[in-house]
Tab-separated table of C-alpha atoms in Angstrom:
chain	number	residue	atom	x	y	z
A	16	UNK	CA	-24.027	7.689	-19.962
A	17	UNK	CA	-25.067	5.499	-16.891
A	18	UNK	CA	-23.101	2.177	-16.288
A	19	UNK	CA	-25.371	-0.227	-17.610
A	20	UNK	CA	-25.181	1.471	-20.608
A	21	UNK	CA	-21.537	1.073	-20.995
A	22	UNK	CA	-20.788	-1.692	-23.691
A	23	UNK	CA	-17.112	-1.974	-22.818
A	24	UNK	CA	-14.648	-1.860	-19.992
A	25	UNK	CA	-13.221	1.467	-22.385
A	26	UNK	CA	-16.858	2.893	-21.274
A	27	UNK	CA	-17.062	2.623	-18.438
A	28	UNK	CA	-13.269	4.103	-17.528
A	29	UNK	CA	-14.890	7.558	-19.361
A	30	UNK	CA	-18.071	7.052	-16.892
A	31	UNK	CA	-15.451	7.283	-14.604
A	32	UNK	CA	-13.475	9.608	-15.497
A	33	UNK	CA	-15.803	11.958	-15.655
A	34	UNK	CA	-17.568	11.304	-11.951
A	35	UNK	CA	-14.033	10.718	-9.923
A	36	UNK	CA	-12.034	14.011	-8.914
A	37	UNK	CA	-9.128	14.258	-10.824
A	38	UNK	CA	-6.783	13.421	-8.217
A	39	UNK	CA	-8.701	9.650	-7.282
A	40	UNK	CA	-9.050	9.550	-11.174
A	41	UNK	CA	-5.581	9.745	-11.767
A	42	UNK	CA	-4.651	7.080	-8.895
A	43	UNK	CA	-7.005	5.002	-10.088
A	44	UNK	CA	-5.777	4.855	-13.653
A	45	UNK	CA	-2.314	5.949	-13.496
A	46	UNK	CA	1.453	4.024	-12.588
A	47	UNK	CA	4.687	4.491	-11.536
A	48	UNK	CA	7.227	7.155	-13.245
A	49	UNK	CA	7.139	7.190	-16.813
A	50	UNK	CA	4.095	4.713	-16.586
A	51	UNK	CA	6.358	2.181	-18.753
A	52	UNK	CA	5.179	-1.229	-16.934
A	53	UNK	CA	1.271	0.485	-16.933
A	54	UNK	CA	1.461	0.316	-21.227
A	55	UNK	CA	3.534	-2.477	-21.206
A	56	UNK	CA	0.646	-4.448	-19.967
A	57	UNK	CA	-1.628	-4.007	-22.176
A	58	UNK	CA	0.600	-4.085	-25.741
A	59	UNK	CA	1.592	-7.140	-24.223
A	60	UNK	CA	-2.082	-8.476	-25.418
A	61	UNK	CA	-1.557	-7.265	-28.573
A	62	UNK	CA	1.771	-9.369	-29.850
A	63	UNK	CA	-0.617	-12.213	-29.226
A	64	UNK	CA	-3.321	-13.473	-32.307
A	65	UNK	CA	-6.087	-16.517	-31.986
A	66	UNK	CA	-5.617	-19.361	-34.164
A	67	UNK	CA	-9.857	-20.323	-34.471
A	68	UNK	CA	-11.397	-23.288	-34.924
A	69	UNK	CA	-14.187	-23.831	-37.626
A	70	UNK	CA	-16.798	-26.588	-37.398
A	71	UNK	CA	-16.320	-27.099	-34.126
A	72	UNK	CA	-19.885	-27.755	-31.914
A	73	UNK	CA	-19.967	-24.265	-30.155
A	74	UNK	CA	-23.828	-24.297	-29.079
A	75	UNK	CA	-22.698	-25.065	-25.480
A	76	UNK	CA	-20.113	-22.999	-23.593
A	77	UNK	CA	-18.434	-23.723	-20.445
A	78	UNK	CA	-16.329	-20.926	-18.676
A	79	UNK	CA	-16.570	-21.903	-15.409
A	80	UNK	CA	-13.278	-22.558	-13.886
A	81	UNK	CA	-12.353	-24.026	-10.185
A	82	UNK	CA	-9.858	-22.779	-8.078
A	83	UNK	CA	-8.961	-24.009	-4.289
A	84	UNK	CA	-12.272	-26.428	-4.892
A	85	UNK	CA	-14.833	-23.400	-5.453
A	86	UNK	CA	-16.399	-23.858	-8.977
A	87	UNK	CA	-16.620	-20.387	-10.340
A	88	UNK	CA	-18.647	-19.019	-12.950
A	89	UNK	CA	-16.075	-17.362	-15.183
A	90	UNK	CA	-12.617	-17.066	-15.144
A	91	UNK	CA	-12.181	-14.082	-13.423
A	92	UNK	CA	-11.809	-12.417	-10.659
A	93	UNK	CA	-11.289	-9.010	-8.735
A	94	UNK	CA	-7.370	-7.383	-7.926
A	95	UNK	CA	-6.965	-6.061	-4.218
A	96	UNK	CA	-7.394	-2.332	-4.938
A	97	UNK	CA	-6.894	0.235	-1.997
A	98	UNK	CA	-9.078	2.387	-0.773
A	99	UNK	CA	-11.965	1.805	-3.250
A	100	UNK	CA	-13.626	3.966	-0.790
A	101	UNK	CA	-12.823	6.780	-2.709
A	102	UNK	CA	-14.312	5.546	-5.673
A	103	UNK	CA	-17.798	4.424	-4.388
A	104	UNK	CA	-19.586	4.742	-0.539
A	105	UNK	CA	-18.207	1.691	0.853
A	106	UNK	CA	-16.653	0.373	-1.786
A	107	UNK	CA	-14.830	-2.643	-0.209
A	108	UNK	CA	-18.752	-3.913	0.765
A	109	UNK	CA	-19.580	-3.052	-3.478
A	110	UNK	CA	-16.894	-5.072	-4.685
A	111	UNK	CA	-17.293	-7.999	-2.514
A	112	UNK	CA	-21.137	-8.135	-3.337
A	113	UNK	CA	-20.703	-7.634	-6.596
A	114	UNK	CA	-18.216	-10.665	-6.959
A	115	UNK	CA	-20.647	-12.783	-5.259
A	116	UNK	CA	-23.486	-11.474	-7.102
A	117	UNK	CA	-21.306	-12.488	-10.642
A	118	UNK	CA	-19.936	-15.513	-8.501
A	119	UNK	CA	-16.002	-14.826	-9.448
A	120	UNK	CA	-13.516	-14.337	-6.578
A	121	UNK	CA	-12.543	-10.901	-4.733
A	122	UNK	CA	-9.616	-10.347	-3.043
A	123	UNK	CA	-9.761	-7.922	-0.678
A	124	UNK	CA	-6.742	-5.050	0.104
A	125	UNK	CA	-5.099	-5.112	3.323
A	126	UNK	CA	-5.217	-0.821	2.515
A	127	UNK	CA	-8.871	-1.099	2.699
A	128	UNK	CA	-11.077	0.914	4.747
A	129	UNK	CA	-13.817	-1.281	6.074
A	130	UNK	CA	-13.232	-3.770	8.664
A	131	UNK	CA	-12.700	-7.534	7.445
A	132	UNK	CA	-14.950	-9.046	9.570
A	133	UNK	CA	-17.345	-6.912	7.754
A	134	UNK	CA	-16.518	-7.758	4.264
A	135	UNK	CA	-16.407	-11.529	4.626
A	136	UNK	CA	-19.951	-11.110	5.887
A	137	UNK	CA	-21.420	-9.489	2.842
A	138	UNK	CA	-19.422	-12.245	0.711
A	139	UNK	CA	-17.750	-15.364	2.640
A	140	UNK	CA	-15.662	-16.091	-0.085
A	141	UNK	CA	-13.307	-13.008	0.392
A	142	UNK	CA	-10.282	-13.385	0.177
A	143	UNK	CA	-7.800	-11.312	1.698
A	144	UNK	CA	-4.045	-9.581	0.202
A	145	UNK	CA	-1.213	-8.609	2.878
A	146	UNK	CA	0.964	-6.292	2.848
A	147	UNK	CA	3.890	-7.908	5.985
A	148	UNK	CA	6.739	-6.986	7.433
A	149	UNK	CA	9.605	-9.261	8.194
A	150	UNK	CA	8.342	-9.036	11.954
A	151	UNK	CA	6.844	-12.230	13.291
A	152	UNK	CA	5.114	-10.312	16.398
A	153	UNK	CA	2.620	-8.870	13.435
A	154	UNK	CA	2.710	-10.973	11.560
A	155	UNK	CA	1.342	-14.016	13.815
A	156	UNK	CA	-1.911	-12.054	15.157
A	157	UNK	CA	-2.996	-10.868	11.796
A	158	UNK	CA	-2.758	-14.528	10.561
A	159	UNK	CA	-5.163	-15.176	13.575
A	160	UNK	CA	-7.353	-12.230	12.836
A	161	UNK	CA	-7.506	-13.035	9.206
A	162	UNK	CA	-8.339	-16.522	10.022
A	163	UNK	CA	-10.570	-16.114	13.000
A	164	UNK	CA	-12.861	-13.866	10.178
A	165	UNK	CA	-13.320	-16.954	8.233
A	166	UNK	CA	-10.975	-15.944	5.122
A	167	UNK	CA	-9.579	-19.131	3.631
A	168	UNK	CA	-7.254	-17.973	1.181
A	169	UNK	CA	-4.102	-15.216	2.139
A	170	UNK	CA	-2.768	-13.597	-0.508
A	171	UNK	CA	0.379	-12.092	0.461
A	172	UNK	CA	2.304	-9.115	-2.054
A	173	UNK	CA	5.591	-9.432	-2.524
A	174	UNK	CA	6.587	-6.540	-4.691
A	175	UNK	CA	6.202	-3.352	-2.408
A	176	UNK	CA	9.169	-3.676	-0.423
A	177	UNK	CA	9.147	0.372	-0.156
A	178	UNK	CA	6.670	3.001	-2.191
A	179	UNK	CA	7.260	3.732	-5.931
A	180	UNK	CA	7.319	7.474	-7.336
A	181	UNK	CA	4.236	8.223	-8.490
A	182	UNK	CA	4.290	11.609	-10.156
A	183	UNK	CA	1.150	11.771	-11.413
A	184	UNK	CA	-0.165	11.394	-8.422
A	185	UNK	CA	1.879	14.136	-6.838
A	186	UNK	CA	1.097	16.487	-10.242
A	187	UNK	CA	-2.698	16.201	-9.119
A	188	UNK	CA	-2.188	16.293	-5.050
A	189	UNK	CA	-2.869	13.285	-4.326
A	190	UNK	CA	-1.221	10.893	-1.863
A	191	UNK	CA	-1.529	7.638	0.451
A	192	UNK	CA	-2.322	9.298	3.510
A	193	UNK	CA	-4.491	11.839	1.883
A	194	UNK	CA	-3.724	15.228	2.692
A	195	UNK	CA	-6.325	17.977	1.511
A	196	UNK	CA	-4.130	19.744	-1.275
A	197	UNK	CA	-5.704	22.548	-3.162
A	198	UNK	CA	-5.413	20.597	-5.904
A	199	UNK	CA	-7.514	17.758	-4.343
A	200	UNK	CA	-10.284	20.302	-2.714
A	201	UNK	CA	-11.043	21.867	-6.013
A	202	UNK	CA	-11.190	18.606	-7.808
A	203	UNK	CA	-13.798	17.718	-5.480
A	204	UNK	CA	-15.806	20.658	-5.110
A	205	UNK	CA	-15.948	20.431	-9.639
A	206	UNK	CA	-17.394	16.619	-9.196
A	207	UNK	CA	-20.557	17.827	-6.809
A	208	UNK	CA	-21.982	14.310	-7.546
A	209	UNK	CA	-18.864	12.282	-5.898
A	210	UNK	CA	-18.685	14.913	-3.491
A	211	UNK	CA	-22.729	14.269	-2.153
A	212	UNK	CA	-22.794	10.693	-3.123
A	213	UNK	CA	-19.213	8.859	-1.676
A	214	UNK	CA	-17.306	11.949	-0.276
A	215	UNK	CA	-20.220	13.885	2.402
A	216	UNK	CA	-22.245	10.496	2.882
A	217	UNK	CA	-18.956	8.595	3.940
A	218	UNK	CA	-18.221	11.245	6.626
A	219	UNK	CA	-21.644	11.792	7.379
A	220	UNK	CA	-22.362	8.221	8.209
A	221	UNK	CA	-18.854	7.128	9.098
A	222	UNK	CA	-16.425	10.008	10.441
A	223	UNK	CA	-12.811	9.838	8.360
A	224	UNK	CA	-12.317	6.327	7.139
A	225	UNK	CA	-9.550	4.759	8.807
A	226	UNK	CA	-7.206	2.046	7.308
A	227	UNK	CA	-8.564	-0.962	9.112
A	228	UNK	CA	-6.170	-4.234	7.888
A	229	UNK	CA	-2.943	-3.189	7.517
A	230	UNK	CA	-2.360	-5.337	10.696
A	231	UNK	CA	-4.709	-7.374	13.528
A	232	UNK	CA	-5.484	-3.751	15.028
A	233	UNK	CA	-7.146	-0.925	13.691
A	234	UNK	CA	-5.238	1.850	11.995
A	235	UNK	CA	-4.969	5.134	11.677
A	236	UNK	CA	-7.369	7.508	9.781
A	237	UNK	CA	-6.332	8.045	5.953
A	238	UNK	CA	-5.393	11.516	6.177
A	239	UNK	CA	-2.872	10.737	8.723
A	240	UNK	CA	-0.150	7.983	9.373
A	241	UNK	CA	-1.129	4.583	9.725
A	242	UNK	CA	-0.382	3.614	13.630
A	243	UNK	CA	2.261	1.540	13.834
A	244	UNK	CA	3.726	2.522	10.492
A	245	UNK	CA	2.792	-0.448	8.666
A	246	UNK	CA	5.307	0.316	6.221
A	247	UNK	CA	8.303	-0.364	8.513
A	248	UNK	CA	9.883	-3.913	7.498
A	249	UNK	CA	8.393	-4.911	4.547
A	250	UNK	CA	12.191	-3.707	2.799
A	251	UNK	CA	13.669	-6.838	5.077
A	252	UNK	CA	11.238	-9.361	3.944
A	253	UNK	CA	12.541	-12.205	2.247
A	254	UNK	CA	11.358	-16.083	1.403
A	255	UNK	CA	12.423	-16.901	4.752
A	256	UNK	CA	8.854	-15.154	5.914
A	257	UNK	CA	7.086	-16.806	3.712
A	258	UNK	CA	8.349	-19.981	4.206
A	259	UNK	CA	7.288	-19.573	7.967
A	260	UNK	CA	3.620	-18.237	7.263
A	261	UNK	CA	3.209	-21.541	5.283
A	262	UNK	CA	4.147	-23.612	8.141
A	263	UNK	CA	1.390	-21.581	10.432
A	264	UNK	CA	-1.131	-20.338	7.698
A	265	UNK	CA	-4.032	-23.320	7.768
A	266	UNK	CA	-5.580	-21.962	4.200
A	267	UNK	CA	-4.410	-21.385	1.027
A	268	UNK	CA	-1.193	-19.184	0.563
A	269	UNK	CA	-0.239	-17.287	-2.754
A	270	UNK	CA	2.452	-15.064	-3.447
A	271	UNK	CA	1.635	-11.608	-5.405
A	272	UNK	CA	4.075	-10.178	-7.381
A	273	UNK	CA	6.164	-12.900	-8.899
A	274	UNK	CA	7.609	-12.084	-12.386
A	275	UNK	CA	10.773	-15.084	-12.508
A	276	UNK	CA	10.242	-18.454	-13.450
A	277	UNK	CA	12.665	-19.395	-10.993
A	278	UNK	CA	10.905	-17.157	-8.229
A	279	UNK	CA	7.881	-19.534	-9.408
A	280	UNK	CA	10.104	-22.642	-8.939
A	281	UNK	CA	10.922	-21.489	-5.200
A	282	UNK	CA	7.559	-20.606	-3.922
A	283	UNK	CA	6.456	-24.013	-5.289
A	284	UNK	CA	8.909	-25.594	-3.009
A	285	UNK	CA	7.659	-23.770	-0.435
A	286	UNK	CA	4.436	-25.158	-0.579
A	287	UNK	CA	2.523	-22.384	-1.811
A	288	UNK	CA	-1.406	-22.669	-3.221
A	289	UNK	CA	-0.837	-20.391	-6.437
A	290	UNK	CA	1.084	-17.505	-7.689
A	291	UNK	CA	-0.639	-14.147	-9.144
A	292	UNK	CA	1.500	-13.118	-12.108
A	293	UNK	CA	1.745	-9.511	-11.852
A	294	UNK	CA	3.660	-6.483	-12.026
A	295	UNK	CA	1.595	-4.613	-9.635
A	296	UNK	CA	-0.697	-3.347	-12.451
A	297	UNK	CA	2.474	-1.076	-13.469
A	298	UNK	CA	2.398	0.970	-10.187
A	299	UNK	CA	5.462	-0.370	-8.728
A	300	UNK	CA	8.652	-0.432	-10.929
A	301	UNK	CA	8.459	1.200	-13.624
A	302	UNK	CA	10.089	-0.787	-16.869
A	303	UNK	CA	8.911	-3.782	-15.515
A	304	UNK	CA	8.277	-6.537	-18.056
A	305	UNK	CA	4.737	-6.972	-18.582
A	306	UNK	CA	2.506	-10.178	-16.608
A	307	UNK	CA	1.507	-11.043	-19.602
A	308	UNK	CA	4.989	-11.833	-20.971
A	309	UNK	CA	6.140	-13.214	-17.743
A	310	UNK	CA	2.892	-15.928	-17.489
A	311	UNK	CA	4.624	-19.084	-19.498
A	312	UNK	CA	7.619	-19.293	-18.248
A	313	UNK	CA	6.109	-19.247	-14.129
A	314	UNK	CA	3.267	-21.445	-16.142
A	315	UNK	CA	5.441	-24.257	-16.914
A	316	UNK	CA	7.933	-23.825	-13.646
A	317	UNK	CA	4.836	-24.332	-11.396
A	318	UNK	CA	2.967	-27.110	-12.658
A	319	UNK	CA	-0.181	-28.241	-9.816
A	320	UNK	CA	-0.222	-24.796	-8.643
A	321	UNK	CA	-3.221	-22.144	-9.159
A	322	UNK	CA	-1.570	-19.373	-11.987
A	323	UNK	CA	-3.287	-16.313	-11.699
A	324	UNK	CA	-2.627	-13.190	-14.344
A	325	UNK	CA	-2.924	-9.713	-12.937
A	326	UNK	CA	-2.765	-6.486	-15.181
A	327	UNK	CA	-4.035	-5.143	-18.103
A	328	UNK	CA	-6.858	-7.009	-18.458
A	329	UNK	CA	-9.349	-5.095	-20.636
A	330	UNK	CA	-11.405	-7.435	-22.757
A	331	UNK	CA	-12.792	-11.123	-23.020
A	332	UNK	CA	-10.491	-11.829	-25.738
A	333	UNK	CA	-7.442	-10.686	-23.118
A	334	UNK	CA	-8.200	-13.551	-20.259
A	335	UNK	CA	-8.849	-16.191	-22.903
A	336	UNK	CA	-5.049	-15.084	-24.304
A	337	UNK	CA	-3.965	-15.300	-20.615
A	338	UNK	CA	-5.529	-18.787	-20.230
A	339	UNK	CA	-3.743	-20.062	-23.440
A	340	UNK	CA	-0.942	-18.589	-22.088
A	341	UNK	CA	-1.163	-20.978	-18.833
A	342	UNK	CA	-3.045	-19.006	-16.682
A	343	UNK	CA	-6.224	-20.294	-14.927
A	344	UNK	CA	-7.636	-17.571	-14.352
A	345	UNK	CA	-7.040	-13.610	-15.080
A	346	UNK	CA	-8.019	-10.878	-12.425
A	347	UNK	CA	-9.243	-6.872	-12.910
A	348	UNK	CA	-7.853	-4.442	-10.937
A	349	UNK	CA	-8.697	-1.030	-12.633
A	350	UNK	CA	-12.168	-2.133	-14.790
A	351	UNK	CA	-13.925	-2.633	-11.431
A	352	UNK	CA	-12.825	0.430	-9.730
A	353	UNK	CA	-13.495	2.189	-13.061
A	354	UNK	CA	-16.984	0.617	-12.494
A	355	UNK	CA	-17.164	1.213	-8.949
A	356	UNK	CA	-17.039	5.001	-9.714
A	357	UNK	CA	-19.502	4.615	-12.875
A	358	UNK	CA	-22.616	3.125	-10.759
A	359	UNK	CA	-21.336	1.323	-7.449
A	360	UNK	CA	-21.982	-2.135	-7.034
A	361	UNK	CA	-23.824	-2.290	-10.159
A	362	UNK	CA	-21.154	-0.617	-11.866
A	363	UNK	CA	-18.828	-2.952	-10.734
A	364	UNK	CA	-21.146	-5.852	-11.486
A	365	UNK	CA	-21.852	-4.570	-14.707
A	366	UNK	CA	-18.074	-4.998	-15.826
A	367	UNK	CA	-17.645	-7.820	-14.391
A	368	UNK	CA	-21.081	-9.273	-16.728
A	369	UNK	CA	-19.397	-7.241	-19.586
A	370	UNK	CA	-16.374	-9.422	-19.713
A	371	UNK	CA	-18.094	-12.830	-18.865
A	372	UNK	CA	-19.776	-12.064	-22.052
A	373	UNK	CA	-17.217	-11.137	-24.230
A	374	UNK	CA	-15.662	-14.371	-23.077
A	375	UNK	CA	-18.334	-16.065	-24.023
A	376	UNK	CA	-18.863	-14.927	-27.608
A	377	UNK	CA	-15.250	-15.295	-28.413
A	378	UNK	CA	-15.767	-18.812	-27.041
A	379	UNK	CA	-17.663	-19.633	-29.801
A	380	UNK	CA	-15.926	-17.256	-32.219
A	381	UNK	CA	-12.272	-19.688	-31.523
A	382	UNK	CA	-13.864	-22.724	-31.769
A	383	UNK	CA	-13.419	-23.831	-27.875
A	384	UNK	CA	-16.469	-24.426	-26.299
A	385	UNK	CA	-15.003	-24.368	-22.918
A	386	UNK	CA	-12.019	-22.559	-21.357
A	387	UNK	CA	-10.645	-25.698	-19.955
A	388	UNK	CA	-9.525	-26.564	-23.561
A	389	UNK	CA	-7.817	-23.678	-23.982
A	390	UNK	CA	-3.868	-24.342	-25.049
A	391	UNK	CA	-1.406	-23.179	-27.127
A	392	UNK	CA	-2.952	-24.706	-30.189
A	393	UNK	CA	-5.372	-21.556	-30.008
A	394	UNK	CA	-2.671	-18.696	-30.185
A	395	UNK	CA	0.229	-17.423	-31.967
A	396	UNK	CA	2.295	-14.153	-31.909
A	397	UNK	CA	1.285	-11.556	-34.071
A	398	UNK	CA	4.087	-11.837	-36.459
A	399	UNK	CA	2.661	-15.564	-37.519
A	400	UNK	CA	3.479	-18.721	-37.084
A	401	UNK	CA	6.774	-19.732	-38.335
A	402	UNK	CA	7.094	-22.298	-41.361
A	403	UNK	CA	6.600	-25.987	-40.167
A	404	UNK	CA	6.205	-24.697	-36.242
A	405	UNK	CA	3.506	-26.676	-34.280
A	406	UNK	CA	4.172	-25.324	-30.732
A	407	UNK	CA	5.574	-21.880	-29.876
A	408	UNK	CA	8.739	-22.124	-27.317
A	409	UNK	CA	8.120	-21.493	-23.853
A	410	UNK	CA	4.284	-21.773	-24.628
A	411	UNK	CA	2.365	-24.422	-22.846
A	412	UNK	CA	-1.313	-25.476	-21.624
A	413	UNK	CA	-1.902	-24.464	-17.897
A	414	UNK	CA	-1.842	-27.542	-16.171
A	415	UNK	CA	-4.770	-28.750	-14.456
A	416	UNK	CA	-5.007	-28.459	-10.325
A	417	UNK	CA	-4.269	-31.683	-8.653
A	418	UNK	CA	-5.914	-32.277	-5.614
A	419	UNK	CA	-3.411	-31.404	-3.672
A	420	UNK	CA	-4.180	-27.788	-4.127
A	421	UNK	CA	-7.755	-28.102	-3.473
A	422	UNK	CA	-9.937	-27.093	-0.907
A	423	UNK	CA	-11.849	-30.205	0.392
């Protein structure tokens, strides 16, 4: 099967499966430990049911969304994903293009191998994900670097303070720098096409990819240490650093990795942009409760700020759950690598077009002809609603962005 042949984001993860080694495969798709949080995520979808709407004019649909005063065409967007390089031949370039191409926002990882500068070229609406130390003397000229690129929004992650145990990773030889395990050669040398299409063309064109914005200098190749250890400090960080990158960061500023309404309420009074809901996609502690279950309670403890839902997003029906849920808008991590492996930009494209029109049908389907009229009205756990209940607890609409969290 090619990638535009895939009619769901389950396709296109065999597509991928199939092309990728099984050591980037099982990066790609697996988590932490036991893989708890990773399932977690997505049965979290499933205690949730639609309540439709019949008779409701559906012949127009609207699922644009704006966030930080870009109007964007669906209400998605793209997870910062590390070294998508070894998914696709220059895959930080793919995924950028391919979110401006479906005109949804990217955020790019700081463990990415192609230079910044470079990626805000092929789409000037990156935006970029740090990983920071508590250590002001890095901190400060990456904020310039980032900013001097043009980047206008700073995402910064909040849950990595040290590496998780990944065993699956270390089952099929694979690690963060990559070291050429037996087990990695040989799953290589069985997936000729990655190995002539990403793996030989990268070094052919390129040399060893290195890991270019961990910090404002260049870093080390990937199958050695980063220079610097980029690691070191990020155990120390607390809201005091965040608090002083808001009072020097000119953009937008959201936190990654919040999972506590009250950790909402804080980084509100801050003064931060927007908060990603996430659990790092389940490949950071394991047992984790799920984004999904987290969203209304940071929903309705950060009203004016931008509420964005990462992990476990599979299908339309998913982000307009999330959206119901209080999000405003609902981001992919895995479904675009899986499509970055299945056909490269196109592939990535391509499941990024496969949820805008899922989202679209169901649209209709519920009876909302637009997702900003998406609420709590629309949704119910899957146990039903209980007699006389007209609102479930803890369950609100996302509030709408002020102006004071736009971008003029």
């Amino acid at each position: 099967m090619r990638a535009d042949q895939a009619l769901s984001i389950a396709d296109l993860q065999a597509v991928a499966r199939r092309r990728l080694p099984p050591g980037i495969y099982g990066y790609v798709h697996g988590g932490s430990e036991d893989q708890s949080s990773l399932r977690a995520n997505r049965a979290a979808f499933a205690r949730w049911r639609f309540l439709p709407r019949p008779l409701v004019d559906v012949s127009a649909r609207d699922q644009s969304v704006q966030l930080f005063g870009v109007r964007y065409a669906a209400p998605i967007g793209i997870s910062p994903m590390g070294v998508a390089g070894l998914c696709g031949y220059e895959g930080d370039i793919a995924m950028a293009q391919a979110a401006r191409q479906a005109q949804v926002p990217y955020v790019l990882s700081a463990a990415s191998t192609t230079p910044l500068e470079r990626v805000v070229q092929a789409n000037p609406d990156t935006w970029y994900q740090a990983y920071l130390p508590a250590r002001p003397e890095v901190i400060q000229p990456l904020l310039e670097r980032v900013s001097n690129a043009g980047v206008r929004v700073l995402v910064v992650t909040v849950d990595v303070p040290i590496a998780s145990t990944r065993e699956n990773e270390l089952r099929n030889g694979f690690s963060i720098p990559l070291r050429l395990s037996p087990k990695l050669v040989w799953g290589g040398l069985i997936r000729p096409r990655w190995m002539a299409a990403t793996f030989a063309r990268t070094l052919w064109r390129q040399g060893i990819p290195r890991f270019e914005n961990f910090t404002a200098q260049r870093g080390g190749r990937i199958i050695t240490a980063a220079k610097g250890d980029h690691r070191a400090g990020r155990a120390s960080m607390t809201w005091a650093e965040i608090a002083w990158i808001r009072e020097r960061w000119q953009g937008k500023l959201l936190v990654k990795g919040v999972l506590r309404a009250a950790d909402a309420g804080r980084a509100r009074g801050i003064g931060v942009d927007g908060l990603f809901v996430s659990n790092h996609g389940g490949r950071q502690l394991d047992g984790a409760v799920a984004s999904l279950d987290a969203l209304p309670a940071i929903a309705a403890a950060a009203p004016g700020l931008a509420i964005l839902l990462d992990g476990g997003v599979r299908r339309g029906t998913d982000v307009l759950k999330a959206l119901a849920l209080g999000a405003h808008a609902a981001f992919i991590g895995r479904p675009a690598m899986y499509g970055l492996a299945a056909g490269g930009q196109e592939g990535v494209h391509h499941a990024l077009r496969l949820l805008s029109r899922e989202i679209d049908v169901d649209l209709a389907l519920l009876g909302c002809p637009a997702v900003a009229g998406l609420n709590h009205e629309f949704i119910c756990p899957a146990a039903g609603l209980a007699p006389g209940a007209s609102r479930w607890e803890g369950v609100s609409a996302p509030e709408p962005l002020t102006e004071e969290f736009s971008v003029s």
